[in-house]
Short mmCIF file of C-alpha atoms in Angstrom, two decimals:
data_model
loop_
_atom_site.label_atom_id
_atom_site.label_comp_id
_atom_site.label_asym_id
_atom_site.label_seq_id
_atom_site.Cartn_x
_atom_site.Cartn_y
_atom_site.Cartn_z
CA MET A 1 -95.89 35.02 76.19
CA TYR A 2 -96.60 38.28 78.04
CA ASP A 3 -95.82 36.63 81.40
CA THR A 4 -92.55 35.30 80.01
CA VAL A 5 -91.43 38.78 78.91
CA LEU A 6 -92.07 40.08 82.42
CA GLN A 7 -89.79 37.45 83.98
CA VAL A 8 -86.01 37.44 84.48
CA PRO A 9 -84.47 34.84 82.14
CA LEU A 10 -83.37 31.56 83.78
CA ILE A 11 -84.37 32.69 87.28
CA GLY A 12 -88.09 32.81 86.43
CA MET A 13 -88.83 35.75 88.73
CA GLU A 14 -90.83 38.82 87.75
CA TRP A 15 -88.67 41.88 87.13
CA GLU A 16 -90.29 43.91 89.88
CA GLN A 17 -89.75 41.16 92.45
CA PHE A 18 -86.20 40.75 91.17
CA ALA A 19 -85.53 44.47 91.67
CA LEU A 20 -86.99 44.31 95.19
CA LEU A 21 -84.73 41.35 95.95
CA LEU A 22 -81.57 43.11 94.76
CA ILE A 23 -82.30 46.37 96.57
CA THR A 24 -83.04 44.52 99.80
CA ALA A 25 -79.99 42.28 99.35
CA LEU A 26 -77.83 45.38 99.05
CA ALA A 27 -79.12 46.55 102.42
CA GLY A 28 -78.89 43.03 103.86
CA GLY A 29 -75.24 42.69 102.91
CA ALA A 30 -74.44 46.08 104.41
CA PHE A 31 -76.37 45.02 107.53
CA GLY A 32 -74.12 41.97 107.80
CA ALA A 33 -71.02 44.15 107.54
CA ALA A 34 -72.33 46.61 110.13
CA LEU A 35 -73.15 43.92 112.69
CA GLY A 36 -70.35 41.53 111.77
CA ALA A 37 -70.77 38.21 110.00
CA LEU A 38 -71.29 36.04 113.06
CA PRO A 39 -73.73 38.39 114.84
CA ALA A 40 -75.69 38.61 111.59
CA PHE A 41 -75.87 34.82 111.41
CA ILE A 42 -77.04 34.66 115.01
CA PHE A 43 -79.92 36.90 113.94
CA THR A 44 -80.62 34.31 111.23
CA GLY A 45 -81.04 31.76 113.98
CA PHE A 46 -83.48 33.90 115.95
CA VAL A 47 -85.58 34.73 112.89
CA VAL A 48 -85.70 31.12 111.68
CA PHE A 49 -86.60 30.02 115.23
CA LEU A 50 -89.49 32.48 115.20
CA GLY A 51 -90.62 31.38 111.75
CA GLU A 52 -90.50 27.68 112.56
CA GLY A 53 -92.28 28.25 115.86
CA LEU A 54 -95.07 30.08 114.06
CA LEU A 55 -95.26 27.32 111.47
CA ILE A 56 -95.59 24.65 114.17
CA LEU A 57 -98.28 26.74 115.87
CA GLU A 58 -100.11 27.17 112.57
CA ARG A 59 -100.16 23.42 112.04
CA GLN A 60 -101.69 22.98 115.47
CA VAL A 61 -104.28 25.76 115.49
CA GLY A 62 -104.48 27.23 111.98
CA GLY A 63 -107.27 24.97 110.80
CA ALA A 64 -109.14 25.13 114.10
CA VAL A 65 -109.35 28.91 114.35
CA PRO A 66 -111.64 30.43 111.69
CA ALA A 67 -109.82 33.78 111.73
CA VAL A 68 -106.52 32.11 110.79
CA GLY A 69 -106.41 30.65 107.32
CA PRO A 70 -103.83 28.16 106.06
CA GLY A 71 -100.47 29.81 105.48
CA GLU A 72 -101.44 33.16 107.01
CA LEU A 73 -99.86 32.91 110.45
CA ALA A 74 -96.29 32.11 109.42
CA THR A 75 -96.22 33.73 106.01
CA GLY A 76 -92.64 34.32 104.90
CA VAL A 77 -90.82 34.49 108.23
CA THR A 78 -88.47 31.55 107.69
CA GLY A 79 -88.08 31.70 103.92
CA VAL A 80 -88.47 35.36 103.03
CA ILE A 81 -86.71 36.87 106.06
CA GLY A 82 -84.67 34.16 107.83
CA PHE A 83 -83.26 32.65 104.65
CA GLY A 84 -84.09 35.64 102.48
CA ALA A 85 -82.60 39.01 101.64
CA ILE A 86 -82.53 40.38 105.19
CA THR A 87 -80.78 37.76 107.34
CA GLY A 88 -80.15 35.01 104.79
CA PRO A 89 -76.62 33.60 105.29
CA HIS A 90 -75.83 34.03 101.60
CA ILE A 91 -76.51 37.76 101.95
CA ALA A 92 -75.98 39.07 105.50
CA PHE A 93 -73.37 36.56 106.68
CA ALA A 94 -71.60 36.47 103.31
CA GLY A 95 -71.61 40.27 103.17
CA GLY A 96 -70.02 40.35 106.61
CA VAL A 97 -67.38 37.80 105.60
CA ALA A 98 -66.43 39.83 102.52
CA ALA A 99 -66.33 43.05 104.54
CA THR A 100 -63.98 41.42 107.03
CA ALA A 101 -61.73 40.21 104.21
CA TYR A 102 -61.63 43.75 102.81
CA ALA A 103 -60.87 45.28 106.21
CA GLY A 104 -58.11 42.74 106.79
CA LYS A 105 -56.30 44.25 103.80
CA LYS A 106 -57.39 47.88 104.06
CA TYR A 107 -57.46 48.43 107.82
CA PRO A 108 -55.15 45.96 109.61
CA GLU A 109 -54.80 48.55 112.39
CA MET A 110 -58.43 47.85 113.33
CA GLU A 111 -57.50 44.38 114.54
CA PRO A 112 -58.59 44.09 118.19
CA GLU A 113 -56.06 43.28 120.88
CA GLY A 114 -55.89 39.58 121.62
CA TRP A 115 -56.97 38.41 118.15
CA ASP A 116 -54.33 35.84 117.19
CA TYR A 117 -55.43 35.02 113.63
CA HIS A 118 -55.34 37.22 110.55
CA PHE A 119 -57.85 40.07 110.95
CA GLY A 120 -59.50 38.90 107.72
CA LYS A 121 -60.83 35.93 109.70
CA ASN A 122 -62.43 37.93 112.50
CA ILE A 123 -66.11 37.38 111.74
CA LEU A 124 -67.06 38.51 115.26
CA TYR A 125 -66.05 42.11 114.48
CA ALA A 126 -68.82 44.66 113.90
CA PHE A 127 -67.80 47.46 111.52
CA GLY A 128 -70.57 49.82 112.51
CA THR A 129 -71.01 52.71 110.08
CA LYS A 130 -67.75 52.83 108.09
CA PRO A 131 -69.06 53.58 104.59
CA ASP A 132 -66.52 51.76 102.42
CA ILE A 133 -66.78 48.59 104.48
CA LEU A 134 -70.57 48.73 104.39
CA ALA A 135 -70.34 49.18 100.61
CA VAL A 136 -68.32 45.98 100.30
CA GLY A 137 -70.95 44.14 102.34
CA ALA A 138 -73.67 45.62 100.14
CA VAL A 139 -72.00 44.52 96.91
CA PHE A 140 -71.51 41.01 98.21
CA GLY A 141 -75.11 40.99 99.42
CA ILE A 142 -76.20 41.48 95.82
CA VAL A 143 -73.67 38.89 94.64
CA GLY A 144 -75.09 36.42 97.16
CA ALA A 145 -78.66 37.02 96.03
CA LEU A 146 -77.71 36.55 92.36
CA LEU A 147 -75.62 33.44 92.98
CA ASN A 148 -78.33 31.82 95.08
CA GLN A 149 -81.00 32.47 92.47
CA PHE A 150 -78.69 31.12 89.76
CA PHE A 151 -77.76 27.96 91.69
CA ALA A 152 -81.38 27.34 92.69
CA ALA A 153 -82.44 27.61 89.05
CA ILE A 154 -79.81 25.34 87.47
CA LEU A 155 -79.10 22.78 90.20
CA VAL A 156 -82.40 20.94 89.82
CA VAL A 157 -83.03 17.48 88.36
CA GLY A 158 -86.61 16.29 87.96
CA GLY A 159 -87.91 18.85 90.43
CA THR A 160 -85.36 17.89 93.11
CA GLY A 161 -82.55 20.23 94.11
CA VAL A 162 -79.06 18.85 93.73
CA THR A 163 -77.70 20.62 96.83
CA ASP A 164 -78.39 23.48 99.22
CA SER A 165 -78.08 26.61 97.08
CA ILE A 166 -77.72 28.95 100.06
CA ALA A 167 -74.82 26.99 101.56
CA LEU A 168 -73.17 26.74 98.16
CA THR A 169 -73.54 30.50 97.70
CA VAL A 170 -71.93 31.21 101.09
CA VAL A 171 -68.93 29.14 100.02
CA ALA A 172 -68.68 30.63 96.53
CA SER A 173 -68.97 34.18 97.87
CA ALA A 174 -66.16 33.60 100.39
CA PHE A 175 -63.82 32.28 97.71
CA LEU A 176 -64.75 35.19 95.46
CA ALA A 177 -63.77 37.59 98.26
CA ARG A 178 -60.36 35.92 98.49
CA ILE A 179 -59.83 36.40 94.77
CA VAL A 180 -61.10 40.01 94.69
CA PHE A 181 -59.03 41.15 97.66
CA GLY A 182 -55.87 39.26 96.79
CA TYR A 183 -55.75 36.49 99.35
CA PRO A 184 -54.44 32.98 98.67
CA ILE A 185 -57.22 30.55 97.77
CA VAL A 186 -55.87 27.79 100.00
CA GLY A 187 -52.55 28.96 101.45
CA ARG A 188 -49.52 26.93 102.40
CA SER A 189 -49.46 24.15 104.92
CA ALA A 190 -46.82 24.40 107.62
CA GLY A 191 -47.17 20.69 108.36
CA GLY A 192 -46.92 17.48 106.40
CA SER A 193 -50.18 18.08 104.52
CA LEU A 194 -53.16 20.40 104.41
CA LEU A 195 -54.90 18.15 106.95
CA ASP A 196 -52.02 18.36 109.44
CA MET A 197 -52.90 20.48 112.48
CA SER A 198 -49.78 19.54 114.47
CA PRO A 199 -48.07 22.93 113.90
CA PHE A 200 -50.97 24.51 115.80
CA GLU A 201 -50.60 21.99 118.61
CA ARG A 202 -46.88 22.82 118.82
CA GLU A 203 -47.72 26.54 118.69
CA GLU A 204 -45.36 27.05 115.78
CA PRO A 205 -45.18 30.67 114.57
CA ARG A 206 -45.64 31.55 110.93
CA VAL A 207 -42.15 31.50 109.40
CA ALA A 208 -40.56 32.80 106.22
CA ALA A 209 -39.13 30.69 103.46
CA ASP A 210 -35.58 31.24 104.74
CA GLY A 211 -36.47 30.28 108.29
CA GLY A 212 -37.06 33.78 109.62
CA VAL A 213 -40.22 34.76 111.41
CA ALA A 214 -42.83 36.07 108.99
CA SER A 215 -44.02 39.66 109.24
CA GLU A 216 -47.44 40.91 108.20
CA GLU A 217 -46.41 44.57 108.30
CA SER A 218 -45.34 44.70 104.68
CA ASP A 219 -47.60 41.88 103.53
CA PRO A 220 -50.99 41.89 105.26
CA SER A 221 -52.11 38.88 103.18
CA SER A 222 -49.58 36.88 105.25
CA GLU A 223 -47.98 34.89 102.46
CA PHE A 224 -44.64 33.86 103.92
CA ARG A 225 -41.90 36.45 103.62
CA SER A 226 -38.29 35.69 102.84
CA ASP A 227 -36.55 38.59 104.57
CA GLY A 228 -36.52 37.01 108.01
CA GLY A 229 -37.99 40.13 109.58
CA GLU A 230 -39.39 40.02 113.08
CA VAL A 231 -43.13 40.12 113.58
CA PRO A 232 -44.19 43.63 114.60
CA GLU A 233 -45.89 43.89 117.97
CA GLU A 234 -49.37 44.29 116.50
CA HIS A 235 -49.02 40.97 114.64
CA ALA A 236 -46.91 39.04 117.12
CA GLY A 237 -48.02 35.52 117.93
CA ARG A 238 -49.68 34.59 114.64
CA LEU A 239 -49.52 30.82 114.30
CA ALA A 240 -48.40 28.87 111.25
CA THR A 241 -51.65 26.89 111.23
CA GLU A 242 -54.97 28.40 112.31
CA PRO A 243 -57.77 25.87 112.83
CA TRP A 244 -61.29 27.20 112.50
CA LEU A 245 -62.18 26.31 116.12
CA PRO A 246 -59.25 25.57 118.45
CA HIS A 247 -61.64 23.70 120.77
CA GLN A 248 -63.36 21.73 117.98
CA TYR A 249 -60.88 20.24 115.55
CA LYS A 250 -59.85 16.83 116.91
CA TRP A 251 -61.46 13.97 115.02
CA SER A 252 -62.82 12.23 118.11
CA GLY A 253 -64.41 15.35 119.53
CA VAL A 254 -65.93 16.36 116.20
CA THR A 255 -67.39 12.87 115.78
CA ALA A 256 -68.81 12.93 119.31
CA ILE A 257 -70.51 16.32 118.97
CA GLY A 258 -71.71 15.26 115.53
CA LEU A 259 -73.48 12.22 116.93
CA VAL A 260 -75.00 14.22 119.78
CA GLY A 261 -76.11 17.15 117.65
CA GLY A 262 -77.42 14.88 114.90
CA ILE A 263 -79.61 12.93 117.31
CA LEU A 264 -80.99 16.14 118.80
CA GLY A 265 -81.76 17.55 115.36
CA GLY A 266 -83.46 14.31 114.37
CA TYR A 267 -85.53 14.23 117.54
CA ILE A 268 -86.68 17.82 117.03
CA TRP A 269 -87.94 16.91 113.56
CA LEU A 270 -89.64 13.73 114.78
CA GLN A 271 -91.53 15.67 117.44
CA THR A 272 -92.29 18.93 115.63
CA GLY A 273 -92.02 18.25 111.90
CA SER A 274 -89.59 21.17 111.54
CA ILE A 275 -86.34 20.49 109.68
CA PHE A 276 -84.92 23.93 110.49
CA LEU A 277 -85.77 24.31 114.18
CA GLY A 278 -82.66 22.44 115.34
CA TYR A 279 -80.57 24.51 112.94
CA ALA A 280 -82.05 27.68 114.42
CA ILE A 281 -81.32 26.60 118.00
CA SER A 282 -77.73 25.82 117.05
CA ALA A 283 -77.36 29.21 115.36
CA MET A 284 -78.78 31.00 118.40
CA SER A 285 -76.33 29.18 120.67
CA LEU A 286 -73.51 30.98 118.87
CA LEU A 287 -74.51 34.11 120.76
CA PHE A 288 -72.54 32.71 123.68
CA LEU A 289 -69.51 32.05 121.46
CA ASN A 290 -69.73 35.62 120.16
CA LEU A 291 -69.86 36.88 123.76
CA GLY A 292 -66.63 35.07 124.57
CA VAL A 293 -67.84 31.93 126.34
CA GLU A 294 -65.09 29.42 125.67
CA LYS A 295 -65.56 26.10 123.91
CA ILE A 296 -69.12 26.61 122.68
CA PRO A 297 -69.43 24.09 119.81
CA VAL A 298 -70.67 25.15 116.38
CA THR A 299 -73.39 22.70 115.40
CA HIS A 300 -75.89 24.15 112.91
CA HIS A 301 -74.49 22.02 110.08
CA ILE A 302 -74.80 19.02 112.39
CA THR A 303 -78.35 19.51 113.66
CA LEU A 304 -79.57 20.37 110.15
CA LEU A 305 -78.21 17.15 108.69
CA GLY A 306 -79.49 15.24 111.70
CA SER A 307 -82.97 16.46 110.85
CA VAL A 308 -82.46 15.47 107.22
CA GLY A 309 -81.30 12.01 108.28
CA ALA A 310 -84.49 11.52 110.25
CA VAL A 311 -86.60 12.81 107.36
CA VAL A 312 -85.18 10.38 104.82
CA VAL A 313 -85.04 7.29 107.06
CA ASP A 314 -88.23 7.57 109.12
CA PRO A 315 -90.65 6.64 106.27
CA VAL A 316 -88.88 3.34 105.63
CA ALA A 317 -87.52 2.31 109.03
CA GLY A 318 -89.46 4.07 111.79
CA GLY A 319 -88.56 6.56 114.47
CA VAL A 320 -85.89 4.67 116.44
CA VAL A 321 -83.82 3.84 113.39
CA ALA A 322 -84.39 7.34 112.06
CA LEU A 323 -83.00 8.80 115.27
CA LEU A 324 -79.90 6.62 115.00
CA ALA A 325 -79.54 7.61 111.36
CA ALA A 326 -79.80 11.24 112.41
CA GLY A 327 -76.77 10.75 114.63
CA VAL A 328 -74.81 9.25 111.74
CA PHE A 329 -75.81 12.08 109.40
CA GLY A 330 -74.78 14.62 112.04
CA ALA A 331 -71.41 12.95 112.58
CA VAL A 332 -70.73 12.83 108.84
CA SER A 333 -71.61 16.51 108.48
CA GLY A 334 -69.39 17.41 111.41
CA LEU A 335 -66.47 15.50 109.88
CA LEU A 336 -67.05 17.14 106.50
CA GLY A 337 -66.82 20.50 108.22
CA GLU A 338 -63.55 19.49 109.82
CA VAL A 339 -62.01 18.18 106.60
CA THR A 340 -62.96 21.33 104.71
CA GLN A 341 -61.69 23.67 107.41
CA ARG A 342 -58.33 21.92 107.37
CA ILE A 343 -58.06 22.36 103.62
CA PHE A 344 -59.64 25.76 102.99
CA TYR A 345 -59.58 27.67 106.29
CA ALA A 346 -56.55 26.83 108.40
CA HIS A 347 -53.82 27.96 105.99
CA SER A 348 -55.25 31.10 104.39
CA ASP A 349 -56.26 34.48 105.77
CA THR A 350 -60.02 34.93 105.44
CA HIS A 351 -63.10 33.07 106.58
CA VAL A 352 -64.45 30.35 104.30
CA ASP A 353 -67.28 28.78 106.26
CA PRO A 354 -66.75 25.10 107.17
CA PRO A 355 -70.43 24.52 108.14
CA ALA A 356 -71.57 25.89 104.78
CA MET A 357 -69.08 23.64 102.98
CA ALA A 358 -70.27 20.67 105.01
CA ILE A 359 -73.95 21.38 104.29
CA ALA A 360 -73.29 21.85 100.57
CA LEU A 361 -71.36 18.58 100.33
CA ALA A 362 -73.69 16.55 102.54
CA MET A 363 -76.83 17.78 100.78
CA LEU A 364 -75.18 17.11 97.43
CA ALA A 365 -74.87 13.47 98.48
CA VAL A 366 -78.47 13.42 99.76
CA GLY A 367 -79.76 15.08 96.60
CA VAL A 368 -77.94 12.74 94.23
CA LEU A 369 -78.96 9.64 96.20
CA ALA A 370 -82.59 10.79 96.13
CA ILE A 371 -82.46 11.52 92.41
CA VAL A 372 -81.15 8.02 91.59
CA GLY A 373 -83.70 6.42 93.91
CA VAL A 374 -81.49 5.24 96.78
CA LEU A 375 -83.19 7.57 99.27
CA PRO A 376 -86.97 8.11 99.38
CA SER A 377 -86.62 11.89 99.49
CA ALA A 378 -84.02 14.67 99.45
CA GLY A 379 -85.10 16.23 102.73
CA TYR A 380 -85.78 19.92 102.25
CA LEU A 381 -84.25 20.21 98.76
#
C-alpha cells in the first residue's frame, strides 16, 4: 500500500523518478530546439551506437572478467540516454520539430536562403539560444515524456507492447504542434489525390484558389490565398507539393532501398544480437545529409524493421530465411514511410516524421500478430 502511494497512477513510476524524468525532459526538448531536430536525432544514433556496442562487449567479456558484473558495463546508455530524456526522439527530436513549427509562424524571416519548403519543415535548422524557441522545445520535451509513459502503460496486452511507444509519441507530438500553432493537419493536394506527387515532378508552384500564385507574406501557414498576389522574393519558388525527400519518393527506389537496408539490419542482428545497432548506424549516416551531401537515403525505419524481421523469423526458419524476411520487413517499412509522407507531410507546412509513422504502423502489425499467436515474438516490444 505504501509503495502504491509513492507511485504515479497508471504510469507506475515513483514520484521522485517521475520528477527527475520531467525536469530532464524539459532540458532535453530545449536541447533538441537548440541543436535542431535532425542534429539532435543524429546524436541519438551516436548514443545508441555506443550503448549497443557496450552491450555487445558486455555479452562477450562481462562474465569472464571478475571486475565487471552482469549489467554493469552498459548500464542505461541505450535506454536511459539514447532513447531516454536526453536524446530520445520523443523528447529531443520532437522538441526540435515543435520549435521549428513555432519558428515557421513566429520568425519566417529566419528562413535560410535556398530553403524551398515552408520554414516550419526545416528540421536541419539549429535555433541556438533564442529563449522563446527553446521554451517551446522544452514544453514539447515534457509532452513527449508524458505521452511516451502513457502509451507505454496502456498499449500492452498480456505483457506484450502493441506498438513502439516512442515512435507513436513522435507522431502524436508533431500533430499536436500543428494544432497548437495553427497549421493544417493534412493540407490540400495539388494533384489528383494525396498520394499524387506529379505536381512536384512538374515543378508546379503553389497557387491560389482563383489561379493566382499563392503568397506566404500575409499567411505564413501557406493555406492557399485567393487574392492572386505574387510570391514575395523571400518565399519565391515554393512548390505546390513538397515530398519529404526529393531523392527518395519513387516507389521503385523506396522498395529497393527498403530491401537493401532491411537485409543489412537483419544481418547485423544475426551476427551481434543487437536489434538497435542497425538503427543507430542509419541514424548516424544522417550526419552526411545534414551536412548537405545529396541523396543520402534515410533508412533507420528500414534497418530497425529489418532487424525485427530477422528476430521473429529466425527461431522458426533459420538464418537464411530470416535474412530474406528482414529484406521484406525493411521494404514494407520503407513503403509505409512513403505512403505516410504523401498523406501527412507533402501537403502541409511542418514536419511529421515519416520514419516514425512507419515504425509505429509496422510495429503495430508485429505486435498484434504476436499477441494473436501468428508470430513467435514481437521483436523488441
